[in-house]
């Protein structure tokens, strides 16, 4: 249950940050903060999975 919920939350966050990045590119705005958010979500997901496997 934990992994499926974690995966769902991470997937929704990745989709949101991807859409925000695309909108920023279309509007010719800086996209760095959205890409950093996307990277942070991915790293947090990998970190939580690694910690739960390690513990």
PDB file of C-alpha atoms in Angstrom:
ATOM      1  CA  UNK A   1       0.000   0.000   0.000  1.00  0.00           C
ATOM      2  CA  UNK A   2       2.838   2.375   0.882  1.00  0.00           C
ATOM      3  CA  UNK A   3       4.622   1.851  -2.426  1.00  0.00           C
ATOM      4  CA  UNK A   4       1.493   2.222  -4.543  1.00  0.00           C
ATOM      5  CA  UNK A   5       0.501   5.428  -2.771  1.00  0.00           C
ATOM      6  CA  UNK A   6       4.044   6.763  -3.018  1.00  0.00           C
ATOM      7  CA  UNK A   7       4.134   5.884  -6.715  1.00  0.00           C
ATOM      8  CA  UNK A   8       0.772   7.587  -7.312  1.00  0.00           C
ATOM      9  CA  UNK A   9       1.848  10.784  -5.556  1.00  0.00           C
ATOM     10  CA  UNK A  10       5.172  10.845  -7.399  1.00  0.00           C
ATOM     11  CA  UNK A  11       3.469  10.214 -10.732  1.00  0.00           C
ATOM     12  CA  UNK A  12       0.959  13.018 -10.183  1.00  0.00           C
ATOM     13  CA  UNK A  13       3.740  15.407  -9.141  1.00  0.00           C
ATOM     14  CA  UNK A  14       5.820  14.496 -12.198  1.00  0.00           C
ATOM     15  CA  UNK A  15       2.847  15.093 -14.492  1.00  0.00           C
ATOM     16  CA  UNK A  16       2.127  18.460 -12.848  1.00  0.00           C
ATOM     17  CA  UNK A  17       5.742  19.640 -13.123  1.00  0.00           C
ATOM     18  CA  UNK A  18       5.916  18.441 -16.733  1.00  0.00           C
ATOM     19  CA  UNK A  19       2.774  20.385 -17.653  1.00  0.00           C
ATOM     20  CA  UNK A  20       4.074  23.479 -15.857  1.00  0.00           C
ATOM     21  CA  UNK A  21       7.382  23.176 -17.723  1.00  0.00           C
ATOM     22  CA  UNK A  22       5.613  22.913 -21.073  1.00  0.00           C
ATOM     23  CA  UNK A  23       3.421  25.921 -20.273  1.00  0.00           C
ATOM     24  CA  UNK A  24       6.499  27.933 -19.269  1.00  0.00           C
ATOM     25  CA  UNK A  25       8.226  27.017 -22.533  1.00  0.00           C
ATOM     26  CA  UNK A  26       5.156  28.020 -24.563  1.00  0.00           C
ATOM     27  CA  UNK A  27       4.893  31.346 -22.730  1.00  0.00           C
ATOM     28  CA  UNK A  28       8.661  31.903 -23.114  1.00  0.00           C
ATOM     29  CA  UNK A  29       9.222  32.092 -19.353  1.00  0.00           C
ATOM     30  CA  UNK A  30      12.067  30.634 -17.285  1.00  0.00           C
ATOM     31  CA  UNK A  31      11.618  26.905 -16.917  1.00  0.00           C
ATOM     32  CA  UNK A  32      14.416  26.244 -14.416  1.00  0.00           C
ATOM     33  CA  UNK A  33      12.264  26.160 -11.293  1.00  0.00           C
ATOM     34  CA  UNK A  34       9.849  23.631 -12.800  1.00  0.00           C
ATOM     35  CA  UNK A  35      12.676  21.391 -13.973  1.00  0.00           C
ATOM     36  CA  UNK A  36      14.292  21.610 -10.529  1.00  0.00           C
ATOM     37  CA  UNK A  37      10.965  20.625  -8.979  1.00  0.00           C
ATOM     38  CA  UNK A  38      10.677  17.703 -11.372  1.00  0.00           C
ATOM     39  CA  UNK A  39      14.195  16.568 -10.468  1.00  0.00           C
ATOM     40  CA  UNK A  40      13.490  16.980  -6.756  1.00  0.00           C
ATOM     41  CA  UNK A  41      10.344  14.852  -6.953  1.00  0.00           C
ATOM     42  CA  UNK A  42      12.235  12.099  -8.756  1.00  0.00           C
ATOM     43  CA  UNK A  43      15.102  12.149  -6.245  1.00  0.00           C
ATOM     44  CA  UNK A  44      12.741  12.170  -3.254  1.00  0.00           C
ATOM     45  CA  UNK A  45      10.864   9.198  -4.697  1.00  0.00           C
ATOM     46  CA  UNK A  46      14.077   7.233  -5.246  1.00  0.00           C
ATOM     47  CA  UNK A  47      15.340   8.202  -1.781  1.00  0.00           C
ATOM     48  CA  UNK A  48      12.142   7.076  -0.036  1.00  0.00           C
ATOM     49  CA  UNK A  49      12.088   3.772  -1.902  1.00  0.00           C
ATOM     50  CA  UNK A  50      15.763   3.184  -1.101  1.00  0.00           C
ATOM     51  CA  UNK A  51      15.239   4.016   2.572  1.00  0.00           C
ATOM     52  CA  UNK A  52      12.226   1.735   2.873  1.00  0.00           C
ATOM     53  CA  UNK A  53      14.127  -1.138   1.265  1.00  0.00           C
ATOM     54  CA  UNK A  54      17.232  -0.503   3.365  1.00  0.00           C
ATOM     55  CA  UNK A  55      15.360  -0.344   6.706  1.00  0.00           C
TER      56      UNK A  55
END
